[in-house]
Amino acid sequence: MSLRTKALVIIGVALLCMAGLTYVTSRFTFMRGLEEIEERNTSKHVEQALGALSYLISDLEVDTADWAAWDDTYAFIEDGNDEYIQSNLVDETFITLRLNLMLFVHSSGRIVFGKAFDLENEEETPIPQDLLAHLSANSLLLSRAATHDFTSGIISLKRGPVLIASQPILTSEDEGPARGTLIFARYLDSGTINELAQLTLFPITVHSTSEEAYPDFKEALASLLDDRPIFVKPLDTEYIGGYALIKDIYGKPGFVLRVEVPRDAYQLGQVTTSYYILSVLGVGVLVGAIAMFLIQKQVLSRFTRLIQGINHIAASGDTSTRVTLGGRDELSLVAGTINGMLAALEESGERYRALLNLGAEVGEAIIILQDTEQGDGIHTFVSDKWSRITGYFERELLGMPFFDLIHPQHREASLERHQRRMRGEIISGLFEIVIIRKNGTEVPIELTSARSIYLGKLANVIFVRDITERKQAQEELQVLYEQERDLRQRLEEEIQKRVEFTRALVHELKTPITPVLAATELLLEEIKDERSLRLVQSIDRSASNLNRRIDELMDLIRGETGMLPLNLVSVEVVSLLRDIGYEVMPVALRDGYSLTVDLPSSNPVVSADRDRLRQVVTNLLDNALKFTPAGGDITLRAREEGDNLIVEVQDTGPGISKADQERLFDPYYRRVEDRERLSGLGLGLALAKKLVELHGGQIWVKSKKGQGSTFGFSLPLETASRKEE
Ligand code: ADP
């Protein structure tokens, strides 16, 4: 409901209340007062009517007394002379006295004369028979205690109420004894009633209590019998009835008299009240109209202006606009407050914008999508970065559906994601799609979004990252990866081929050498001739050497292909090295070398393949003997260092250059100076390295040209590996 309608309703309701209040006030004060006056007035008129009735009865009583205390009547009751009848009891007497009945009753109870007369038609009528019931010997009308006792009042006959008076018949001097009773009666018929009405000025009705009467009479009777002297009740809007109970001569409630009084005061009151209410309403309407006019001019129109201003700002979304409203009332205060809020909003909007554009600095474009009448996912905010990515101007993007920019292949999924986001569903983080720029080129983007409120409406805030470069890098990486995979595959094939070849070669070499070794062994036992023996010994050495090289080659291949099994046991290194020292000692001494074995006093234990460990140490000692000129010093040394056991073989040989040191452990590598030598393929150190590494250790060489070499390797001590466990 608009404020205008509300104001109208309030004024209308106030008017109705005012009218209602006026009505109620007039009804319960003014009209009630009038009704009381009316009631009192009516009661007075009833009293008047009763007075008039009493007057009629006393009139009848006086007439009866006049006639009863008269010598002529005194004589007539005894003799019944006709003269009296002819001169007195004629029709004119009835008309003059307005009598309906005359009864001359002798004290013996005999009716001397009786005549009934119809005053209206002026003719004699029969005496009503039911009257005789009131004339028995001891009846009130005929019997008396004292000579002058008389009775007057009303009795009820079939034909209606009758005014009646009975007087003792006495002499003109009013002396007795009473010779009888004179009864005059007058019907309370329309004529009499009219007479009464003329006396009281208002219509009168009399009903016998035994008679079937109107409902108002019944109600009045009930109330009057309850000992109320007068009962008053409006008959209609024009008349009010006043009622009184009339007792008959026997003192019994015989009749109800009603006076109908016109309700002049009441009607005047009604009219006055109506005019009063109407005038109050008129004034109310006038005041209401003026109030409405003033409210419209001073409040509503200004209010409407304020709302229009706010609506305009809301529609344009331009928070820099302000509402204008003159004056110094509360509304202008509201306008001031709204302007303050707009300023704050503008400031926060600026801050918001700055923040969003800051996003561009870190490479994120920010856009806000909202669902409007123009469609779902309309750009309602775009950061500069988004313009740069899409190639559209900001003004072109605003109002454009985001999904128009998306590659058809991704459009449906994107729209569905947007709708789910707007519904507040939880969706997984990053989403990659391709958009089409203004110039038609495709741009891969990565986006993440969040549901928020923008300009008071639900919004999908999207952070976009241009991932063109990343995609390119990924593609390049993919190409490189594929190239590398091809190369690796080729390399593996190459290695496999080499392994196959070497395995075949080893097999080919091993096959002929085995019978040569067996044969030379036999020959060494058989041949006694010194010269032949030396030749066979030479063949045996060469064949053994060759066999060892073939084994080395075989082990290296196994090591490289991961097929060299180690039989790991706990090896007490000191005793192993001491044994090797004893084995090598004779050879070294024979060729003029000095061999020093320097071992720790503790008993370090390593987890190792005993034979392979022996092979590594022997190989290093062999090399030292092989490359150190005769007479040189060879040292086999071992020590514990931290969690490792270190074994070293030091010689005083030619030393090894830095360049050679770096490649010495590569298979088939030999120092330039040694390449002419026939023995050795350059596999010994490579195999030693492989074996040491398989044991979890490292191998190295320390040397300087011309200053001898020290080959060393480390093995984790068993206590250390236990500790680790
Ligand atoms: P081989 O001894 O069968 O040639 P190795 O792998 O055992 O193969 O040795 C490779 C090369 O390292 C040798 O040819 C030699 O040139 C060099 N070399 C090895 N030990 C020593 C050493 N103690 N002093 C000098 N040079 C050495």
Coordinates of C-alpha atoms in Angstrom, one line a residue, residues 100-580:
N100 CA -76.4 5.6 28.7
L101 CA -78.2 4.1 31.6
M102 CA -80.5 5.0 34.5
L103 CA -81.6 2.5 37.0
F104 CA -83.9 3.2 39.9
V105 CA -83.6 0.3 42.3
H106 CA -85.9 0.0 45.3
S107 CA -84.2 -0.9 48.6
S108 CA -86.1 -4.2 48.4
G109 CA -83.9 -4.9 45.3
R110 CA -86.8 -4.3 42.8
I111 CA -85.9 -2.3 39.8
V112 CA -88.5 0.4 39.7
F113 CA -87.3 1.9 36.5
G114 CA -84.5 1.2 34.1
K115 CA -83.6 2.6 30.7
A116 CA -80.7 2.2 28.5
F117 CA -80.0 4.7 25.7
D118 CA -77.8 4.8 22.7
L119 CA -76.4 8.4 22.6
E120 CA -75.0 8.1 19.1
N121 CA -78.2 7.0 17.4
E122 CA -80.4 8.7 20.1
E123 CA -82.6 5.7 20.7
E124 CA -83.5 3.5 23.6
T125 CA -81.7 0.1 23.8
P126 CA -82.2 -2.9 26.0
I127 CA -80.5 -2.8 29.4
P128 CA -77.3 -4.9 29.1
Q129 CA -78.0 -8.2 30.9
D130 CA -74.5 -8.6 32.3
L131 CA -75.1 -5.4 34.4
L132 CA -77.6 -7.3 36.5
A133 CA -74.9 -9.5 37.9
H134 CA -73.5 -6.3 39.6
L135 CA -76.9 -5.7 41.2
S136 CA -77.4 -8.6 43.6
A137 CA -78.7 -8.0 47.1
N138 CA -75.3 -7.4 48.7
S139 CA -73.5 -5.9 45.7
L140 CA -71.3 -2.9 46.1
L141 CA -73.6 -0.8 44.0
L142 CA -76.7 -1.5 46.1
S143 CA -75.6 -2.2 49.7
R144 CA -74.2 0.5 51.9
A145 CA -73.0 0.7 55.5
A146 CA -74.2 4.3 56.1
T147 CA -77.1 6.2 54.7
H148 CA -74.9 8.6 52.6
D149 CA -72.5 6.0 51.2
F150 CA -72.2 6.0 47.5
T151 CA -70.1 4.2 44.9
S152 CA -68.6 5.4 41.6
G153 CA -66.0 4.1 39.2
I154 CA -65.7 1.8 36.3
I155 CA -67.0 -1.7 35.7
S156 CA -66.5 -4.0 32.8
L157 CA -69.4 -5.2 30.8
K158 CA -69.4 -7.2 27.6
R159 CA -69.8 -4.2 25.5
G160 CA -66.9 -2.5 27.1
P161 CA -65.9 -0.4 30.1
V162 CA -68.7 1.5 31.7
L163 CA -68.4 4.6 34.0
I164 CA -70.9 4.0 36.8
A165 CA -72.1 5.9 39.9
S166 CA -74.6 4.8 42.5
Q167 CA -76.2 7.1 45.1
P168 CA -78.7 6.5 47.9
I169 CA -82.1 7.9 47.1
L170 CA -82.8 10.5 49.8
T171 CA -85.0 13.5 50.3
S172 CA -84.1 16.9 48.8
E173 CA -82.8 17.8 52.3
D174 CA -80.5 14.9 51.9
E175 CA -82.1 12.9 54.6
G176 CA -82.9 9.2 54.8
P177 CA -83.7 6.7 55.3
A178 CA -82.7 5.7 51.8
R179 CA -85.5 4.3 49.8
G180 CA -83.3 2.7 47.2
T181 CA -80.4 3.3 44.9
L182 CA -80.1 5.5 41.8
I183 CA -77.5 4.2 39.3
F184 CA -76.3 6.3 36.4
A185 CA -73.9 4.8 33.9
R186 CA -72.1 6.0 30.9
Y187 CA -70.4 3.8 28.4
L188 CA -66.7 4.5 27.9
D189 CA -67.4 4.3 24.1
S190 CA -65.8 6.4 21.3
G191 CA -67.9 9.4 22.3
T192 CA -66.6 9.4 25.8
I193 CA -63.1 8.6 24.8
N194 CA -63.2 11.6 22.4
E195 CA -64.4 13.7 25.2
L196 CA -61.4 12.5 27.3
A197 CA -59.1 13.1 24.4
Q198 CA -60.4 16.6 24.1
L199 CA -59.6 17.1 27.7
T200 CA -56.1 15.7 27.4
L201 CA -55.5 16.8 23.8
F202 CA -54.1 13.4 22.8
P203 CA -55.7 10.2 21.5
I204 CA -56.7 7.8 24.2
T205 CA -57.5 4.1 24.1
V206 CA -58.9 2.0 27.0
H207 CA -58.9 -1.8 27.0
S208 CA -60.2 -4.2 29.5
T209 CA -57.5 -6.4 31.0
S210 CA -59.5 -9.4 30.1
E211 CA -59.7 -8.4 26.5
E212 CA -57.4 -9.7 23.8
A213 CA -55.4 -6.4 23.2
Y214 CA -52.5 -5.3 21.1
P215 CA -49.0 -6.5 22.1
D216 CA -48.0 -3.1 23.5
F217 CA -51.0 -3.3 25.9
K218 CA -49.9 -6.7 27.1
E219 CA -46.4 -5.5 27.7
A220 CA -47.7 -2.4 29.5
L221 CA -50.1 -4.5 31.6
A222 CA -47.2 -6.8 32.7
S223 CA -45.2 -3.8 33.7
L224 CA -48.1 -2.0 35.4
L225 CA -49.1 -5.1 37.4
D226 CA -45.6 -5.0 38.7
D227 CA -46.7 -1.9 40.7
R228 CA -45.5 0.7 38.3
P229 CA -48.0 3.5 38.2
I230 CA -47.2 4.6 34.6
F231 CA -45.5 2.7 31.8
V232 CA -44.1 4.6 28.8
K233 CA -43.0 3.1 25.5
P234 CA -42.4 4.5 22.0
L235 CA -45.0 3.1 19.6
D236 CA -43.0 4.2 16.6
T237 CA -40.9 7.1 15.5
E238 CA -43.9 9.4 15.6
Y239 CA -45.8 8.4 18.7
I240 CA -45.0 7.3 22.2
G241 CA -47.5 5.5 24.4
G242 CA -48.1 6.3 28.0
Y243 CA -50.1 3.6 29.9
A244 CA -51.8 3.5 33.2
L245 CA -53.8 0.8 35.0
I246 CA -57.4 1.6 36.0
K247 CA -59.0 -0.3 38.7
D248 CA -62.7 -1.1 38.7
I249 CA -65.1 -0.3 41.5
Y250 CA -64.1 -3.5 43.2
G251 CA -60.5 -2.4 43.3
K252 CA -59.4 -4.9 40.8
P253 CA -57.1 -4.0 37.8
G254 CA -59.8 -3.8 35.2
F255 CA -58.5 -1.6 32.4
V256 CA -55.4 -0.2 30.7
L257 CA -55.5 3.3 29.5
R258 CA -53.2 4.5 26.7
V259 CA -52.4 8.0 25.7
E260 CA -50.7 8.4 22.4
V261 CA -48.4 11.4 22.5
P262 CA -46.6 12.7 19.4
R263 CA -42.9 12.5 19.6
D264 CA -42.1 16.1 18.6
A265 CA -39.1 16.6 20.7
Y266 CA -37.7 13.2 19.8
Q267 CA -38.1 13.9 16.1
L268 CA -36.6 17.3 16.4
G269 CA -33.7 15.6 18.3
Q270 CA -33.3 13.1 15.5
V271 CA -33.1 15.8 12.9
T272 CA -30.8 17.9 15.0
T273 CA -28.5 14.9 15.6
S274 CA -28.4 14.1 11.8
Y275 CA -27.6 17.7 11.0
Y276 CA -25.0 17.7 13.7
I277 CA -23.3 14.5 12.5
L278 CA -23.5 15.7 8.9
S279 CA -21.9 19.0 9.8
V280 CA -19.2 17.3 11.8
L281 CA -18.6 15.0 8.8
G282 CA -18.5 17.9 6.5
V283 CA -16.0 19.7 8.6
G284 CA -14.0 16.5 9.0
V285 CA -13.9 16.0 5.2
L286 CA -12.8 19.5 4.7
V287 CA -10.1 19.2 7.4
G288 CA -9.1 15.8 5.9
A289 CA -8.8 17.3 2.4
I290 CA -6.7 20.1 3.7
A291 CA -4.5 17.7 5.7
M292 CA -4.1 15.4 2.6
F293 CA -3.2 18.4 0.5
L294 CA -0.6 19.5 3.0
I295 CA 0.8 16.0 3.4
Q296 CA 1.0 15.6 -0.3
K297 CA 2.7 18.9 -0.8
Q298 CA 5.0 18.8 2.2
V299 CA 5.8 15.1 2.6
L300 CA 4.6 12.8 -0.1
S301 CA 5.8 14.7 -3.1
R302 CA 9.2 15.4 -1.5
F303 CA 9.3 11.7 -0.5
T304 CA 8.5 10.7 -4.1
R305 CA 11.3 13.1 -5.3
L306 CA 13.7 11.4 -2.9
I307 CA 12.7 7.9 -4.1
Q308 CA 13.0 8.9 -7.7
G309 CA 16.5 10.3 -7.1
I310 CA 17.5 7.1 -5.3
N311 CA 16.0 4.9 -8.1
H312 CA 17.8 6.9 -10.7
I313 CA 21.1 6.4 -9.0
A314 CA 20.3 2.7 -8.5
A315 CA 19.4 2.3 -12.2
S316 CA 22.5 4.1 -13.5
G317 CA 24.8 2.5 -10.9
D318 CA 26.6 5.9 -10.8
T319 CA 27.5 6.3 -7.2
S320 CA 29.0 9.8 -7.9
T321 CA 25.5 11.3 -8.4
R322 CA 23.8 12.8 -5.3
V323 CA 20.1 13.2 -4.4
T324 CA 18.9 16.8 -4.0
L325 CA 16.1 17.8 -1.7
G326 CA 15.7 21.3 -0.2
G327 CA 14.2 22.2 3.1
R328 CA 15.3 21.6 6.7
D329 CA 13.0 18.8 7.8
E330 CA 13.6 15.1 8.5
L331 CA 13.4 14.2 4.8
S332 CA 16.2 16.5 3.9
L333 CA 18.1 14.9 6.8
V334 CA 17.4 11.5 5.2
A335 CA 18.6 12.9 1.8
G336 CA 21.8 14.1 3.5
T337 CA 22.3 10.7 5.1
I338 CA 21.8 8.9 1.7
N339 CA 24.3 11.3 0.1
G340 CA 26.8 10.4 2.9
M341 CA 26.2 6.8 2.2
L342 CA 26.7 7.3 -1.5
A343 CA 30.0 9.1 -0.9
A344 CA 31.1 6.2 1.3
L345 CA 29.9 3.7 -1.4
E346 CA 31.7 5.7 -4.1
E347 CA 34.9 5.6 -2.1
S348 CA 34.6 1.9 -1.4
G349 CA 33.8 1.4 -5.1
E350 CA 37.0 3.2 -6.0
R351 CA 38.9 1.1 -3.6
Y352 CA 37.3 -2.0 -5.0
R353 CA 38.2 -1.0 -8.5
A354 CA 41.7 -0.2 -7.5
L355 CA 42.0 -3.7 -5.9
L356 CA 40.6 -5.4 -8.9
N357 CA 43.0 -3.6 -11.2
L358 CA 45.8 -4.6 -8.8
G359 CA 44.8 -8.1 -9.7
A360 CA 45.9 -7.3 -13.3
E361 CA 49.4 -6.4 -12.0
V362 CA 49.8 -10.0 -10.8
G363 CA 48.5 -11.3 -14.1
E364 CA 44.9 -11.9 -13.1
A365 CA 42.0 -10.3 -15.0
I366 CA 38.9 -9.9 -12.9
I367 CA 35.4 -9.9 -14.3
I368 CA 32.0 -9.9 -12.6
L369 CA 29.1 -11.7 -14.1
Q370 CA 25.5 -11.3 -13.2
D371 CA 22.3 -12.8 -14.4
T372 CA 20.1 -10.0 -15.8
E373 CA 17.1 -9.6 -18.1
Q374 CA 19.6 -9.6 -21.0
G375 CA 20.6 -13.1 -20.1
D376 CA 22.8 -15.2 -17.9
G377 CA 26.4 -14.3 -17.1
I378 CA 26.4 -10.7 -18.4
H379 CA 29.7 -8.7 -17.8
T380 CA 28.8 -6.1 -15.2
F381 CA 32.4 -5.3 -14.3
V382 CA 35.6 -6.0 -16.2
S383 CA 39.2 -5.1 -15.2
D384 CA 41.5 -3.5 -17.8
K385 CA 43.4 -6.7 -18.1
W386 CA 40.3 -8.5 -19.4
S387 CA 40.0 -5.9 -22.1
R388 CA 43.6 -6.5 -23.1
I389 CA 43.1 -10.3 -23.2
T390 CA 39.9 -10.2 -25.2
G391 CA 40.7 -7.3 -27.4
Y392 CA 37.3 -5.7 -26.7
F393 CA 36.8 -2.3 -25.2
E394 CA 35.4 -2.2 -21.7
R395 CA 32.2 -0.5 -23.0
E396 CA 31.8 -3.4 -25.5
L397 CA 32.2 -6.0 -22.8
L398 CA 29.8 -4.5 -20.3
G399 CA 26.4 -6.0 -21.1
M400 CA 27.9 -8.7 -23.3
P401 CA 27.3 -12.3 -22.1
F402 CA 30.6 -13.9 -21.0
F403 CA 29.7 -17.1 -22.8
D404 CA 29.6 -15.4 -26.2
L405 CA 33.4 -15.1 -25.9
I406 CA 33.9 -18.8 -25.1
H407 CA 34.9 -21.4 -27.7
P408 CA 31.8 -23.4 -28.7
Q409 CA 33.5 -26.5 -27.5
H410 CA 33.7 -25.2 -23.9
R411 CA 30.6 -23.0 -23.9
E412 CA 28.1 -25.4 -22.4
A413 CA 30.4 -26.6 -19.6
S414 CA 31.3 -23.0 -18.7
L415 CA 27.6 -22.0 -18.6
E416 CA 26.8 -25.0 -16.4
R417 CA 29.7 -24.1 -14.1
H418 CA 28.5 -20.5 -13.8
Q419 CA 24.9 -21.6 -13.0
R420 CA 26.2 -24.0 -10.4
R421 CA 28.4 -21.3 -8.9
M422 CA 25.4 -18.9 -8.8
R423 CA 23.3 -21.6 -7.0
G424 CA 26.0 -21.7 -4.3
E425 CA 27.2 -25.2 -5.1
I426 CA 30.8 -26.1 -4.4
I427 CA 32.9 -26.5 -7.5
S428 CA 36.5 -27.5 -7.9
G429 CA 39.1 -24.8 -8.2
L430 CA 40.7 -24.1 -11.5
F431 CA 39.1 -24.5 -14.9
E432 CA 40.8 -24.2 -18.3
I433 CA 38.9 -23.0 -21.4
V434 CA 39.6 -21.3 -24.7
I435 CA 38.1 -18.0 -25.6
I436 CA 38.0 -16.3 -28.9
R437 CA 39.4 -12.8 -29.1
K438 CA 37.8 -9.9 -31.0
N439 CA 40.3 -10.6 -33.9
G440 CA 39.2 -14.3 -34.0
T441 CA 42.3 -15.8 -32.5
E442 CA 42.1 -18.3 -29.7
V443 CA 43.4 -17.7 -26.2
P444 CA 43.7 -20.4 -23.6
I445 CA 42.7 -19.1 -20.2
E446 CA 42.5 -20.5 -16.7
L447 CA 39.8 -19.3 -14.4
T448 CA 38.6 -19.6 -10.9
S449 CA 35.4 -18.0 -9.5
A450 CA 33.7 -17.1 -6.3
R451 CA 30.1 -16.2 -5.5
S452 CA 29.6 -12.7 -4.2
I453 CA 27.4 -9.6 -4.1
Y454 CA 28.0 -6.8 -6.5
L455 CA 25.9 -3.6 -6.5
G456 CA 23.4 -5.3 -4.2
K457 CA 22.9 -8.3 -6.5
L458 CA 24.2 -11.9 -6.6
A459 CA 27.4 -12.0 -8.7
N460 CA 30.0 -14.5 -10.0
V461 CA 33.4 -12.9 -9.5
I462 CA 35.9 -14.6 -11.9
F463 CA 39.7 -14.4 -11.8
V464 CA 41.1 -15.1 -15.2
R465 CA 44.7 -15.9 -16.2
D466 CA 46.0 -15.9 -19.7
I467 CA 47.9 -19.2 -20.0
T468 CA 49.1 -18.9 -23.6
E469 CA 52.7 -18.9 -22.6
R470 CA 52.4 -21.7 -20.1
K471 CA 50.5 -23.7 -22.8
Q472 CA 53.3 -23.1 -25.3
A473 CA 55.9 -24.0 -22.7
Q474 CA 54.0 -27.2 -21.9
E475 CA 53.8 -28.0 -25.6
E476 CA 57.5 -27.4 -26.0
L477 CA 58.2 -29.5 -23.0
Q478 CA 56.1 -32.2 -24.4
V479 CA 58.0 -32.2 -27.7
L480 CA 61.3 -32.3 -25.7
Y481 CA 60.0 -35.1 -23.6
E482 CA 59.0 -37.1 -26.6
Q483 CA 62.4 -36.5 -28.2
E484 CA 64.2 -37.5 -25.0
R485 CA 62.0 -40.6 -24.8
D486 CA 62.9 -41.6 -28.4
L487 CA 66.6 -41.0 -27.7
R488 CA 66.4 -43.0 -24.5
Q489 CA 64.7 -45.8 -26.3
R490 CA 67.3 -45.8 -29.0
L491 CA 70.1 -45.7 -26.3
E492 CA 68.5 -48.6 -24.5
E493 CA 68.4 -50.5 -27.7
E494 CA 72.0 -49.6 -28.4
I495 CA 73.0 -50.8 -24.9
Q496 CA 71.0 -53.9 -25.2
K497 CA 72.7 -54.6 -28.5
R498 CA 76.1 -54.0 -26.9
V499 CA 75.3 -56.2 -24.0
E500 CA 74.1 -58.9 -26.4
F501 CA 77.2 -58.5 -28.5
T502 CA 79.5 -58.6 -25.4
R503 CA 77.8 -61.6 -24.0
A504 CA 78.3 -63.3 -27.4
L505 CA 81.9 -62.2 -27.5
V506 CA 82.5 -63.4 -23.9
H507 CA 81.0 -66.7 -24.8
E508 CA 83.0 -66.9 -28.0
L509 CA 86.2 -66.1 -26.0
K510 CA 85.5 -68.4 -23.0
T511 CA 84.8 -71.4 -25.2
P512 CA 88.3 -71.7 -26.7
I513 CA 90.2 -70.5 -23.5
T514 CA 88.7 -73.2 -21.2
P515 CA 90.4 -76.1 -23.1
V516 CA 93.7 -74.1 -23.4
L517 CA 93.8 -73.6 -19.6
A518 CA 93.0 -77.2 -18.9
A519 CA 95.6 -78.3 -21.5
T520 CA 98.4 -76.0 -20.1
E521 CA 97.6 -77.3 -16.6
L522 CA 98.2 -80.8 -17.7
L523 CA 101.3 -79.8 -19.7
L524 CA 102.8 -78.0 -16.6
E525 CA 102.6 -81.3 -14.8
E526 CA 103.9 -83.4 -17.7
I527 CA 106.7 -81.3 -19.1
K528 CA 110.1 -81.6 -17.5
D529 CA 112.1 -79.9 -20.1
E530 CA 113.2 -76.5 -18.8
R531 CA 112.7 -74.5 -22.0
S532 CA 109.4 -76.1 -22.9
L533 CA 108.2 -75.6 -19.3
R534 CA 108.9 -71.8 -19.5
L535 CA 107.0 -71.7 -22.7
V536 CA 104.0 -73.5 -21.3
Q537 CA 104.2 -71.3 -18.1
S538 CA 104.0 -68.3 -20.4
I539 CA 101.0 -69.8 -22.2
D540 CA 99.4 -70.5 -18.9
R541 CA 99.9 -67.0 -17.5
S542 CA 98.6 -65.4 -20.7
A543 CA 95.6 -67.8 -20.8
S544 CA 94.8 -67.1 -17.1
N545 CA 95.2 -63.4 -17.7
L546 CA 92.9 -63.6 -20.7
N547 CA 90.5 -65.7 -18.7
R548 CA 90.5 -63.1 -15.8
R549 CA 89.9 -60.3 -18.3
I550 CA 87.0 -62.2 -19.8
D551 CA 85.6 -62.7 -16.3
E552 CA 86.0 -59.0 -15.5
L553 CA 84.2 -58.1 -18.7
M554 CA 81.5 -60.5 -17.9
D555 CA 81.1 -59.2 -14.3
L556 CA 81.0 -55.6 -15.6
I557 CA 78.3 -56.4 -18.0
R558 CA 76.4 -58.2 -15.2
G559 CA 76.9 -55.2 -13.0
E560 CA 75.6 -52.7 -15.6
T561 CA 72.6 -54.8 -16.4
G562 CA 71.8 -55.3 -12.7
M563 CA 72.5 -59.1 -12.8
L564 CA 75.5 -59.2 -10.4
P565 CA 74.3 -60.9 -7.3
L566 CA 76.1 -60.3 -4.0
N567 CA 76.4 -62.9 -1.3
L568 CA 76.4 -60.6 1.7
V569 CA 77.9 -61.9 4.9
S570 CA 79.5 -60.3 7.9
V571 CA 83.1 -60.0 7.0
E572 CA 85.9 -59.3 9.6
V573 CA 87.9 -56.9 7.3
V574 CA 91.2 -57.0 9.2
S575 CA 91.7 -60.7 8.8
L576 CA 90.6 -60.6 5.2
L577 CA 93.1 -57.8 4.4
R578 CA 95.8 -59.6 6.3
D579 CA 95.2 -62.8 4.2
I580 CA 95.3 -60.7 1.0

